[in-house]
Amino acid sequence: MKNIRLNFSSQMKQQQRRRELVIVVLTVLLLVLLISDYMTNKQQLMQRTTQPQLLSQQRSISPISEHDRIRQKLAQSLVSSLNTPWYQMLDAIEEVKQNYPDVYLKTISPDAKKGQILITGQVSQLTQLLGFIDALNAQSIFDDVLPLSQREIVNNGKDIEFSLIIGWHNND
């Protein structure tokens, strides 16, 4: 029996060249697409920078789209939230709380949209709650401290659960 020599090297080389050619063509196409996208974005950016000048010259206001209104509201709420003096308010509450150790705070729930903080807690004597409210009112960052509710806890008959609403203002 005679050995048959099969030589596929020329076919393999051709297949390899085809693959390389396909890769090169795809790379060139991708590069062309990227350059085209860059040029389009650059042209749009140039139009946007010249557009305010044209609008000011024409003195006409174009209507705001619904999408732009939503984005504007989101931006306003973000700015409002960032302008809220969280640290000063929490420091003021902590300072008052240290003077009233028998007042137990359960929740502190700020609401930036309403400009209020809802505090719930528990105290053993009504006089301590009234002193706590007066001390919060004395803090310069708070506008009003208003009791929302209070009730005696039935299980032990001594403690009082309470809810307060605190309004704040910026000291800008």
GROMACS .gro file of N, CA and C in nm:
model
  516
    1MET      N    1   0.079  -0.116   0.000
    1MET     CA    2   0.000   0.000   0.000
    1MET      C    3   0.086   0.126   0.000
    2LYS      N    4   0.042   0.215  -0.075
    2LYS     CA    5   0.119   0.335  -0.093
    2LYS      C    6   0.054   0.448  -0.011
    3ASN      N    7   0.135   0.527   0.054
    3ASN     CA    8   0.085   0.641   0.131
    3ASN      C    9   0.041   0.753   0.036
    4ILE      N   10  -0.072   0.804   0.066
    4ILE     CA   11  -0.123   0.916  -0.010
    4ILE      C   12  -0.093   1.043   0.068
    5ARG      N   13  -0.031   1.135   0.002
    5ARG     CA   14   0.000   1.261   0.067
    5ARG      C   15  -0.106   1.363   0.026
    6LEU      N   16  -0.173   1.405   0.124
    6LEU     CA   17  -0.272   1.508   0.099
    6LEU      C   18  -0.214   1.641   0.146
    7ASN      N   19  -0.213   1.734   0.059
    7ASN     CA   20  -0.158   1.865   0.092
    7ASN      C   21  -0.269   1.969   0.076
    8PHE      N   22  -0.321   2.014   0.191
    8PHE     CA   23  -0.427   2.115   0.191
    8PHE      C   24  -0.372   2.253   0.226
    9SER      N   25  -0.245   2.266   0.228
    9SER     CA   26  -0.186   2.392   0.274
    9SER      C   27  -0.225   2.509   0.185
   10SER      N   28  -0.234   2.491   0.056
   10SER     CA   29  -0.272   2.602  -0.032
   10SER      C   30  -0.418   2.641  -0.008
   11GLN      N   31  -0.505   2.542   0.013
   11GLN     CA   32  -0.645   2.573   0.042
   11GLN      C   33  -0.658   2.640   0.179
   12MET      N   34  -0.581   2.593   0.274
   12MET     CA   35  -0.586   2.653   0.408
   12MET      C   36  -0.535   2.797   0.404
   13LYS      N   37  -0.433   2.820   0.324
   13LYS     CA   38  -0.380   2.955   0.310
   13LYS      C   39  -0.485   3.046   0.245
   14GLN      N   40  -0.554   2.994   0.146
   14GLN     CA   41  -0.658   3.073   0.081
   14GLN      C   42  -0.772   3.106   0.179
   15GLN      N   43  -0.812   3.008   0.258
   15GLN     CA   44  -0.917   3.032   0.357
   15GLN      C   45  -0.871   3.134   0.462
   16GLN      N   46  -0.746   3.121   0.503
   16GLN     CA   47  -0.692   3.216   0.599
   16GLN      C   48  -0.689   3.358   0.540
   17ARG      N   49  -0.651   3.371   0.414
   17ARG     CA   50  -0.648   3.501   0.347
   17ARG      C   51  -0.789   3.559   0.337
   18ARG      N   52  -0.886   3.474   0.308
   18ARG     CA   53  -1.025   3.520   0.300
   18ARG      C   54  -1.072   3.573   0.435
   19ARG      N   55  -1.040   3.498   0.539
   19ARG     CA   56  -1.078   3.543   0.674
   19ARG      C   57  -1.014   3.678   0.706
   20GLU      N   58  -0.885   3.687   0.675
   20GLU     CA   59  -0.815   3.813   0.702
   20GLU      C   60  -0.876   3.926   0.620
   21LEU      N   61  -0.910   3.898   0.496
   21LEU     CA   62  -0.971   3.999   0.410
   21LEU      C   63  -1.107   4.042   0.465
   22VAL      N   64  -1.188   3.946   0.511
   22VAL     CA   65  -1.318   3.978   0.570
   22VAL      C   66  -1.300   4.064   0.694
   23ILE      N   67  -1.203   4.031   0.775
   23ILE     CA   68  -1.176   4.109   0.897
   23ILE      C   69  -1.133   4.251   0.861
   24VAL      N   70  -1.048   4.264   0.764
   24VAL     CA   71  -1.002   4.397   0.721
   24VAL      C   72  -1.119   4.477   0.666
   25VAL      N   73  -1.204   4.415   0.582
   25VAL     CA   74  -1.319   4.485   0.524
   25VAL      C   75  -1.414   4.529   0.635
   26LEU      N   76  -1.442   4.441   0.731
   26LEU     CA   77  -1.531   4.477   0.842
   26LEU      C   78  -1.471   4.589   0.927
   27THR      N   79  -1.342   4.586   0.948
   27THR     CA   80  -1.276   4.691   1.025
   27THR      C   81  -1.287   4.825   0.953
   28VAL      N   82  -1.264   4.823   0.823
   28VAL     CA   83  -1.274   4.946   0.744
   28VAL      C   84  -1.417   4.999   0.747
   29LEU      N   85  -1.517   4.910   0.733
   29LEU     CA   86  -1.657   4.952   0.740
   29LEU      C   87  -1.690   5.013   0.876
   30LEU      N   88  -1.643   4.950   0.982
   30LEU     CA   89  -1.666   5.003   1.116
   30LEU      C   90  -1.601   5.139   1.132
   31LEU      N   91  -1.482   5.154   1.080
   31LEU     CA   92  -1.414   5.282   1.087
   31LEU      C   93  -1.490   5.389   1.010
   32VAL      N   94  -1.539   5.355   0.893
   32VAL     CA   95  -1.616   5.450   0.813
   32VAL      C   96  -1.744   5.490   0.887
   33LEU      N   97  -1.812   5.392   0.948
   33LEU     CA   98  -1.933   5.423   1.025
   33LEU      C   99  -1.903   5.514   1.144
   34LEU      N  100  -1.795   5.488   1.213
   34LEU     CA  101  -1.758   5.572   1.327
   34LEU      C  102  -1.726   5.714   1.283
   35ILE      N  103  -1.653   5.728   1.173
   35ILE     CA  104  -1.620   5.861   1.123
   35ILE      C  105  -1.747   5.933   1.079
   36SER      N  106  -1.837   5.861   1.014
   36SER     CA  107  -1.963   5.920   0.971
   36SER      C  108  -2.045   5.966   1.091
   37ASP      N  109  -2.054   5.883   1.194
   37ASP     CA  110  -2.128   5.918   1.315
   37ASP      C  111  -2.064   6.039   1.384
   38TYR      N  112  -1.933   6.042   1.388
   38TYR     CA  113  -1.862   6.155   1.447
   38TYR      C  114  -1.894   6.284   1.372
   39MET      N  115  -1.890   6.278   1.242
   39MET     CA  116  -1.917   6.397   1.161
   39MET      C  117  -2.061   6.444   1.181
   40THR      N  118  -2.155   6.349   1.188
   40THR     CA  119  -2.296   6.384   1.209
   40THR      C  120  -2.314   6.450   1.345
   41ASN      N  121  -2.253   6.392   1.448
   41ASN     CA  122  -2.263   6.450   1.582
   41ASN      C  123  -2.198   6.588   1.588
   42LYS      N  124  -2.086   6.603   1.519
   42LYS     CA  125  -2.019   6.732   1.518
   42LYS      C  126  -2.105   6.837   1.448
   43GLN      N  127  -2.169   6.797   1.339
   43GLN     CA  128  -2.255   6.889   1.266
   43GLN      C  129  -2.377   6.928   1.351
   44GLN      N  130  -2.436   6.831   1.422
   44GLN     CA  131  -2.550   6.860   1.509
   44GLN      C  132  -2.508   6.953   1.622
   45LEU      N  133  -2.390   6.931   1.676
   45LEU     CA  134  -2.341   7.017   1.784
   45LEU      C  135  -2.320   7.160   1.733
   46MET      N  136  -2.267   7.172   1.614
   46MET     CA  137  -2.249   7.306   1.556
   46MET      C  138  -2.384   7.374   1.535
   47GLN      N  139  -2.484   7.298   1.491
   47GLN     CA  140  -2.617   7.354   1.471
   47GLN      C  141  -2.677   7.398   1.603
   48ARG      N  142  -2.656   7.320   1.706
   48ARG     CA  143  -2.712   7.354   1.837
   48ARG      C  144  -2.646   7.478   1.895
   49THR      N  145  -2.517   7.497   1.870
   49THR     CA  146  -2.451   7.615   1.924
   49THR      C  147  -2.489   7.740   1.848
   50THR      N  148  -2.519   7.728   1.719
   50THR     CA  149  -2.562   7.845   1.643
   50THR      C  150  -2.711   7.870   1.656
   51GLN      N  151  -2.787   7.768   1.695
   51GLN     CA  152  -2.932   7.782   1.707
   51GLN      C  153  -2.974   7.885   1.812
   52PRO      N  154  -2.912   7.890   1.932
   52PRO     CA  155  -2.951   7.994   2.028
   52PRO      C  156  -2.928   8.135   1.973
   53GLN      N  157  -2.823   8.153   1.895
   53GLN     CA  158  -2.799   8.284   1.836
   53GLN      C  159  -2.909   8.319   1.738
   54LEU      N  160  -2.951   8.221   1.659
   54LEU     CA  161  -3.058   8.246   1.563
   54LEU      C  162  -3.189   8.274   1.634
   55LEU      N  163  -3.214   8.199   1.742
   55LEU     CA  164  -3.338   8.221   1.816
   55LEU      C  165  -3.342   8.359   1.880
   56SER      N  166  -3.228   8.402   1.932
   56SER     CA  167  -3.227   8.534   1.993
   56SER      C  168  -3.243   8.643   1.888
   57GLN      N  169  -3.193   8.617   1.768
   57GLN     CA  170  -3.210   8.714   1.661
   57GLN      C  171  -3.355   8.718   1.614
   58GLN      N  172  -3.419   8.603   1.607
   58GLN     CA  173  -3.557   8.598   1.560
   58GLN      C  174  -3.656   8.638   1.667
   59ARG      N  175  -3.616   8.629   1.793
   59ARG     CA  176  -3.700   8.661   1.908
   59ARG      C  177  -3.830   8.582   1.908
   60SER      N  178  -3.821   8.461   1.866
   60SER     CA  179  -3.938   8.374   1.871
   60SER      C  180  -3.904   8.256   1.959
   61ILE      N  181  -3.999   8.215   2.040
   61ILE     CA  182  -3.979   8.105   2.133
   61ILE      C  183  -4.049   7.982   2.077
   62SER      N  184  -3.971   7.876   2.063
   62SER     CA  185  -4.031   7.753   2.012
   62SER      C  186  -4.099   7.680   2.127
   63PRO      N  187  -4.205   7.606   2.099
   63PRO     CA  188  -4.275   7.535   2.206
   63PRO      C  189  -4.188   7.423   2.264
   64ILE      N  190  -4.202   7.403   2.392
   64ILE     CA  191  -4.125   7.300   2.461
   64ILE      C  192  -4.198   7.168   2.446
   65SER      N  193  -4.123   7.065   2.410
   65SER     CA  194  -4.185   6.934   2.393
   65SER      C  195  -4.214   6.872   2.530
   66GLU      N  196  -4.298   6.772   2.529
   66GLU     CA  197  -4.335   6.703   2.654
   66GLU      C  198  -4.213   6.638   2.718
   67HIS      N  199  -4.127   6.583   2.635
   67HIS     CA  200  -4.005   6.519   2.685
   67HIS      C  201  -3.916   6.623   2.756
   68ASP      N  202  -3.905   6.742   2.697
   68ASP     CA  203  -3.826   6.848   2.759
   68ASP      C  204  -3.888   6.895   2.890
   69ARG      N  205  -4.021   6.899   2.897
   69ARG     CA  206  -4.088   6.938   3.022
   69ARG      C  207  -4.059   6.837   3.133
   70ILE      N  208  -4.063   6.710   3.098
   70ILE     CA  209  -4.036   6.605   3.197
   70ILE      C  210  -3.892   6.618   3.246
   71ARG      N  211  -3.800   6.638   3.153
   71ARG     CA  212  -3.659   6.654   3.191
   71ARG      C  213  -3.640   6.778   3.278
   72GLN      N  214  -3.713   6.885   3.248
   72GLN     CA  215  -3.702   7.009   3.325
   72GLN      C  216  -3.754   6.987   3.467
   73LYS      N  217  -3.867   6.918   3.481
   73LYS     CA  218  -3.922   6.890   3.614
   73LYS      C  219  -3.827   6.803   3.695
   74LEU      N  220  -3.768   6.703   3.629
   74LEU     CA  221  -3.672   6.616   3.696
   74LEU      C  222  -3.552   6.695   3.743
   75ALA      N  223  -3.502   6.784   3.660
   75ALA     CA  224  -3.387   6.867   3.697
   75ALA      C  225  -3.422   6.960   3.813
   76GLN      N  226  -3.543   7.017   3.810
   76GLN     CA  227  -3.585   7.106   3.919
   76GLN      C  228  -3.596   7.030   4.051
   77SER      N  229  -3.651   6.909   4.046
   77SER     CA  230  -3.663   6.831   4.170
   77SER      C  231  -3.525   6.791   4.222
   78LEU      N  232  -3.433   6.762   4.131
   78LEU     CA  233  -3.297   6.728   4.173
   78LEU      C  234  -3.228   6.847   4.238
   79VAL      N  235  -3.243   6.964   4.178
   79VAL     CA  236  -3.183   7.086   4.235
   79VAL      C  237  -3.245   7.116   4.371
   80SER      N  238  -3.377   7.098   4.381
   80SER     CA  239  -3.445   7.122   4.508
   80SER      C  240  -3.394   7.026   4.615
   81SER      N  241  -3.377   6.900   4.577
   81SER     CA  242  -3.328   6.801   4.673
   81SER      C  243  -3.185   6.832   4.715
   82LEU      N  244  -3.103   6.875   4.620
   82LEU     CA  245  -2.965   6.909   4.653
   82LEU      C  246  -2.955   7.036   4.737
   83ASN      N  247  -3.050   7.126   4.724
   83ASN     CA  248  -3.050   7.250   4.801
   83ASN      C  249  -3.109   7.233   4.940
   84THR      N  250  -3.161   7.117   4.971
   84THR     CA  251  -3.219   7.092   5.103
   84THR      C  252  -3.107   7.080   5.206
   85PRO      N  253  -3.115   7.152   5.316
   85PRO     CA  254  -3.007   7.151   5.416
   85PRO      C  255  -3.015   7.029   5.509
   86TRP      N  256  -2.994   6.911   5.451
   86TRP     CA  257  -3.010   6.786   5.528
   86TRP      C  258  -2.922   6.784   5.653
   87TYR      N  259  -2.794   6.816   5.639
   87TYR     CA  260  -2.703   6.806   5.753
   87TYR      C  261  -2.741   6.901   5.865
   88GLN      N  262  -2.776   7.023   5.830
   88GLN     CA  263  -2.813   7.120   5.933
   88GLN      C  264  -2.939   7.074   6.006
   89MET      N  265  -3.036   7.020   5.934
   89MET     CA  266  -3.160   6.975   5.998
   89MET      C  267  -3.134   6.856   6.090
   90LEU      N  268  -3.057   6.759   6.041
   90LEU     CA  269  -3.029   6.643   6.125
   90LEU      C  270  -2.943   6.680   6.246
   91ASP      N  271  -2.850   6.773   6.228
   91ASP     CA  272  -2.771   6.821   6.342
   91ASP      C  273  -2.860   6.888   6.445
   92ALA      N  274  -2.956   6.969   6.400
   92ALA     CA  275  -3.046   7.037   6.493
   92ALA      C  276  -3.131   6.935   6.569
   93ILE      N  277  -3.183   6.835   6.499
   93ILE     CA  278  -3.263   6.731   6.566
   93ILE      C  279  -3.177   6.655   6.667
   94GLU      N  280  -3.054   6.622   6.628
   94GLU     CA  281  -2.965   6.549   6.718
   94GLU      C  282  -2.929   6.631   6.841
   95GLU      N  283  -2.906   6.760   6.821
   95GLU     CA  284  -2.873   6.848   6.933
   95GLU      C  285  -2.988   6.853   7.034
   96VAL      N  286  -3.109   6.867   6.984
   96VAL     CA  287  -3.226   6.870   7.074
   96VAL      C  288  -3.245   6.735   7.140
   97LYS      N  289  -3.226   6.628   7.065
   97LYS     CA  290  -3.246   6.492   7.117
   97LYS      C  291  -3.150   6.464   7.233
   98GLN      N  292  -3.027   6.514   7.224
   98GLN     CA  293  -2.930   6.492   7.331
   98GLN      C  294  -2.976   6.556   7.462
   99ASN      N  295  -3.052   6.666   7.453
   99ASN     CA  296  -3.102   6.731   7.574
   99ASN      C  297  -3.227   6.662   7.629
  100TYR      N  298  -3.287   6.574   7.551
  100TYR     CA  299  -3.407   6.501   7.593
  100TYR      C  300  -3.385   6.351   7.573
  101PRO      N  301  -3.306   6.288   7.663
  101PRO     CA  302  -3.273   6.146   7.644
  101PRO      C  303  -3.393   6.052   7.661
  102ASP      N  304  -3.500   6.097   7.726
  102ASP     CA  305  -3.617   6.010   7.745
  102ASP      C  306  -3.712   6.013   7.626
  103VAL      N  307  -3.680   6.094   7.526
  103VAL     CA  308  -3.760   6.096   7.403
  103VAL      C  309  -3.695   5.998   7.306
  104TYR      N  310  -3.770   5.897   7.264
  104TYR     CA  311  -3.720   5.796   7.172
  104TYR      C  312  -3.778   5.822   7.034
  105LEU      N  313  -3.690   5.847   6.938
  105LEU     CA  314  -3.735   5.873   6.801
  105LEU      C  315  -3.738   5.741   6.724
  106LYS      N  316  -3.852   5.714   6.662
  106LYS     CA  317  -3.867   5.590   6.585
  106LYS      C  318  -3.835   5.614   6.437
  107THR      N  319  -3.890   5.720   6.380
  107THR     CA  320  -3.865   5.749   6.238
  107THR      C  321  -3.844   5.898   6.218
  108ILE      N  322  -3.761   5.928   6.120
  108ILE     CA  323  -3.741   6.064   6.072
  108ILE      C  324  -3.758   6.055   5.920
  109SER      N  325  -3.868   6.110   5.869
  109SER     CA  326  -3.901   6.097   5.726
  109SER      C  327  -3.909   6.234   5.661
  110PRO      N  328  -3.802   6.278   5.595
  110PRO     CA  329  -3.808   6.409   5.528
  110PRO      C  330  -3.885   6.400   5.396
  111ASP      N  331  -3.952   6.507   5.361
  111ASP     CA  332  -4.023   6.518   5.234
  111ASP      C  333  -3.982   6.651   5.172
  112ALA      N  334  -3.887   6.645   5.078
  112ALA     CA  335  -3.832   6.767   5.018
  112ALA      C  336  -3.937   6.844   4.939
  113LYS      N  337  -4.031   6.773   4.877
  113LYS     CA  338  -4.133   6.841   4.797
  113LYS      C  339  -4.221   6.930   4.884
  114LYS      N  340  -4.259   6.880   5.001
  114LYS     CA  341  -4.345   6.957   5.091
  114LYS      C  342  -4.266   7.048   5.183
  115GLY      N  343  -4.134   7.026   5.193
  115GLY     CA  344  -4.053   7.106   5.284
  115GLY      C  345  -4.081   7.072   5.429
  116GLN      N  346  -4.105   6.943   5.456
  116GLN     CA  347  -4.141   6.900   5.591
  116GLN      C  348  -4.065   6.773   5.628
  117ILE      N  349  -4.058   6.752   5.758
  117ILE     CA  350  -4.004   6.628   5.814
  117ILE      C  351  -4.112   6.571   5.904
  118LEU      N  352  -4.139   6.443   5.889
  118LEU     CA  353  -4.231   6.373   5.979
  118LEU      C  354  -4.147   6.293   6.076
  119ILE      N  355  -4.167   6.319   6.205
  119ILE     CA  356  -4.095   6.246   6.311
  119ILE      C  357  -4.198   6.171   6.393
  120THR      N  358  -4.172   6.043   6.415
  120THR     CA  359  -4.254   5.965   6.507
  120THR      C  360  -4.164   5.917   6.620
  121GLY      N  361  -4.223   5.906   6.738
  121GLY     CA  362  -4.143   5.865   6.851
  121GLY      C  363  -4.229   5.827   6.970
  122GLN      N  364  -4.159   5.811   7.082
  122GLN     CA  365  -4.224   5.767   7.204
  122GLN      C  366  -4.160   5.840   7.321
  123VAL      N  367  -4.242   5.875   7.418
  123VAL     CA  368  -4.195   5.947   7.536
  123VAL      C  369  -4.276   5.898   7.655
  124SER      N  370  -4.217   5.908   7.775
  124SER     CA  371  -4.287   5.857   7.892
  124SER      C  372  -4.375   5.963   7.959
  125GLN      N  373  -4.343   6.091   7.940
  125GLN     CA  374  -4.423   6.196   8.002
  125GLN      C  375  -4.456   6.304   7.900
  126LEU      N  376  -4.575   6.359   7.912
  126LEU     CA  377  -4.620   6.464   7.821
  126LEU      C  378  -4.534   6.589   7.834
  127THR      N  379  -4.486   6.619   7.953
  127THR     CA  380  -4.403   6.739   7.971
  127THR      C  381  -4.271   6.728   7.893
  128GLN      N  382  -4.218   6.606   7.884
  128GLN     CA  383  -4.095   6.586   7.805
  128GLN      C  384  -4.123   6.611   7.657
  129LEU      N  385  -4.239   6.566   7.609
  129LEU     CA  386  -4.276   6.587   7.469
  129LEU      C  387  -4.292   6.737   7.441
  130LEU      N  388  -4.358   6.808   7.531
  130LEU     CA  389  -4.377   6.952   7.511
  130LEU      C  390  -4.244   7.026   7.513
  131GLY      N  391  -4.153   6.988   7.602
  131GLY     CA  392  -4.019   7.048   7.605
  131GLY      C  393  -3.941   7.018   7.478
  132PHE      N  394  -3.954   6.896   7.427
  132PHE     CA  395  -3.888   6.856   7.303
  132PHE      C  396  -3.939   6.940   7.185
  133ILE      N  397  -4.071   6.961   7.180
  133ILE     CA  398  -4.130   7.042   7.073
  133ILE      C  399  -4.082   7.187   7.083
  134ASP      N  400  -4.079   7.242   7.205
  134ASP     CA  401  -4.031   7.380   7.223
  134ASP      C  402  -3.885   7.394   7.182
  135ALA      N  403  -3.803   7.294   7.216
  135ALA     CA  404  -3.661   7.299   7.181
  135ALA      C  405  -3.642   7.291   7.029
  136LEU      N  406  -3.723   7.212   6.962
  136LEU     CA  407  -3.716   7.205   6.815
  136LEU      C  408  -3.759   7.338   6.753
  137ASN      N  409  -3.862   7.399   6.811
  137ASN     CA  410  -3.909   7.529   6.762
  137ASN      C  411  -3.802   7.637   6.778
  138ALA      N  412  -3.718   7.622   6.879
  138ALA     CA  413  -3.613   7.721   6.905
  138ALA      C  414  -3.498   7.711   6.805
  139GLN      N  415  -3.489   7.600   6.730
  139GLN     CA  416  -3.383   7.584   6.631
  139GLN      C  417  -3.410   7.678   6.512
  140SER      N  418  -3.309   7.749   6.469
  140SER     CA  419  -3.328   7.851   6.365
  140SER      C  420  -3.360   7.793   6.228
  141ILE      N  421  -3.325   7.669   6.203
  141ILE     CA  422  -3.348   7.612   6.070
  141ILE      C  423  -3.493   7.569   6.050
  142PHE      N  424  -3.567   7.550   6.159
  142PHE     CA  425  -3.705   7.503   6.148
  142PHE      C  426  -3.803   7.619   6.155
  143ASP      N  427  -3.905   7.613   6.069
  143ASP     CA  428  -4.010   7.715   6.071
  143ASP      C  429  -4.114   7.684   6.177
  144ASP      N  430  -4.176   7.569   6.164
  144ASP     CA  431  -4.283   7.530   6.257
  144ASP      C  432  -4.265   7.385   6.297
  145VAL      N  433  -4.290   7.358   6.424
  145VAL     CA  434  -4.294   7.221   6.473
  145VAL      C  435  -4.435   7.200   6.526
  146LEU      N  436  -4.509   7.117   6.456
  146LEU     CA  437  -4.650   7.098   6.491
  146LEU      C  438  -4.676   6.953   6.528
  147PRO      N  439  -4.742   6.930   6.643
  147PRO     CA  440  -4.780   6.792   6.677
  147PRO      C  441  -4.890   6.745   6.581
  148LEU      N  442  -4.869   6.629   6.524
  148LEU     CA  443  -4.967   6.572   6.432
  148LEU      C  444  -5.061   6.479   6.508
  149SER      N  445  -5.002   6.396   6.594
  149SER     CA  446  -5.085   6.305   6.674
  149SER      C  447  -5.009   6.262   6.798
  150GLN      N  448  -5.085   6.218   6.895
  150GLN     CA  449  -5.027   6.158   7.015
  150GLN      C  450  -5.131   6.061   7.071
  151ARG      N  451  -5.082   5.951   7.127
  151ARG     CA  452  -5.174   5.856   7.189
  151ARG      C  453  -5.098   5.777   7.294
  152GLU      N  454  -5.171   5.741   7.395
  152GLU     CA  455  -5.114   5.664   7.503
  152GLU      C  456  -5.105   5.519   7.460
  153ILE      N  457  -4.993   5.454   7.490
  153ILE     CA  458  -4.976   5.314   7.455
  153ILE      C  459  -5.053   5.230   7.556
  154VAL      N  460  -5.136   5.142   7.506
  154VAL     CA  461  -5.228   5.066   7.590
  154VAL      C  462  -5.156   4.962   7.674
  155ASN      N  463  -5.052   4.900   7.622
  155ASN     CA  464  -4.987   4.789   7.691
  155ASN      C  465  -4.931   4.828   7.828
  156ASN      N  466  -4.857   4.938   7.834
  156ASN     CA  467  -4.798   4.973   7.964
  156ASN      C  468  -4.864   5.093   8.030
  157GLY      N  469  -4.944   5.167   7.959
  157GLY     CA  470  -5.020   5.277   8.018
  157GLY      C  471  -4.938   5.400   8.052
  158LYS      N  472  -4.807   5.396   8.036
  158LYS     CA  473  -4.722   5.509   8.072
  158LYS      C  474  -4.678   5.588   7.949
  159ASP      N  475  -4.633   5.519   7.849
  159ASP     CA  476  -4.569   5.585   7.736
  159ASP      C  477  -4.671   5.646   7.640
  160ILE      N  478  -4.623   5.747   7.569
  160ILE     CA  479  -4.705   5.818   7.471
  160ILE      C  480  -4.634   5.811   7.336
  161GLU      N  481  -4.705   5.764   7.236
  161GLU     CA  482  -4.653   5.769   7.099
  161GLU      C  483  -4.694   5.901   7.037
  162PHE      N  484  -4.605   5.959   6.956
  162PHE     CA  485  -4.636   6.089   6.898
  162PHE      C  486  -4.586   6.097   6.756
  163SER      N  487  -4.642   6.192   6.682
  163SER     CA  488  -4.596   6.227   6.547
  163SER      C  489  -4.588   6.379   6.539
  164LEU      N  490  -4.479   6.427   6.481
  164LEU     CA  491  -4.459   6.571   6.464
  164LEU      C  492  -4.433   6.601   6.317
  165ILE      N  493  -4.478   6.716   6.273
  165ILE     CA  494  -4.442   6.766   6.141
  165ILE      C  495  -4.357   6.891   6.162
  166ILE      N  496  -4.240   6.891   6.099
  166ILE     CA  497  -4.147   7.002   6.114
  166ILE      C  498  -4.125   7.064   5.977
  167GLY      N  499  -4.148   7.193   5.965
  167GLY     CA  500  -4.118   7.266   5.842
  167GLY      C  501  -3.980   7.328   5.853
  168TRP      N  502  -3.912   7.344   5.740
  168TRP     CA  503  -3.779   7.403   5.743
  168TRP      C  504  -3.766   7.512   5.638
  169HIS      N  505  -3.659   7.588   5.653
  169HIS     CA  506  -3.624   7.689   5.552
  169HIS      C  507  -3.475   7.693   5.538
  170ASN      N  508  -3.428   7.740   5.424
  170ASN     CA  509  -3.285   7.755   5.400
  170ASN      C  510  -3.236   7.885   5.460
  171ASN      N  511  -3.119   7.881   5.515
  171ASN     CA  512  -3.058   8.003   5.569
  171ASN      C  513  -2.958   8.057   5.469
  172ASP      N  514  -3.004   8.082   5.346
  172ASP     CA  515  -2.913   8.131   5.240
  172ASP      C  516  -2.897   8.280   5.249
   0.00000   0.00000   0.00000
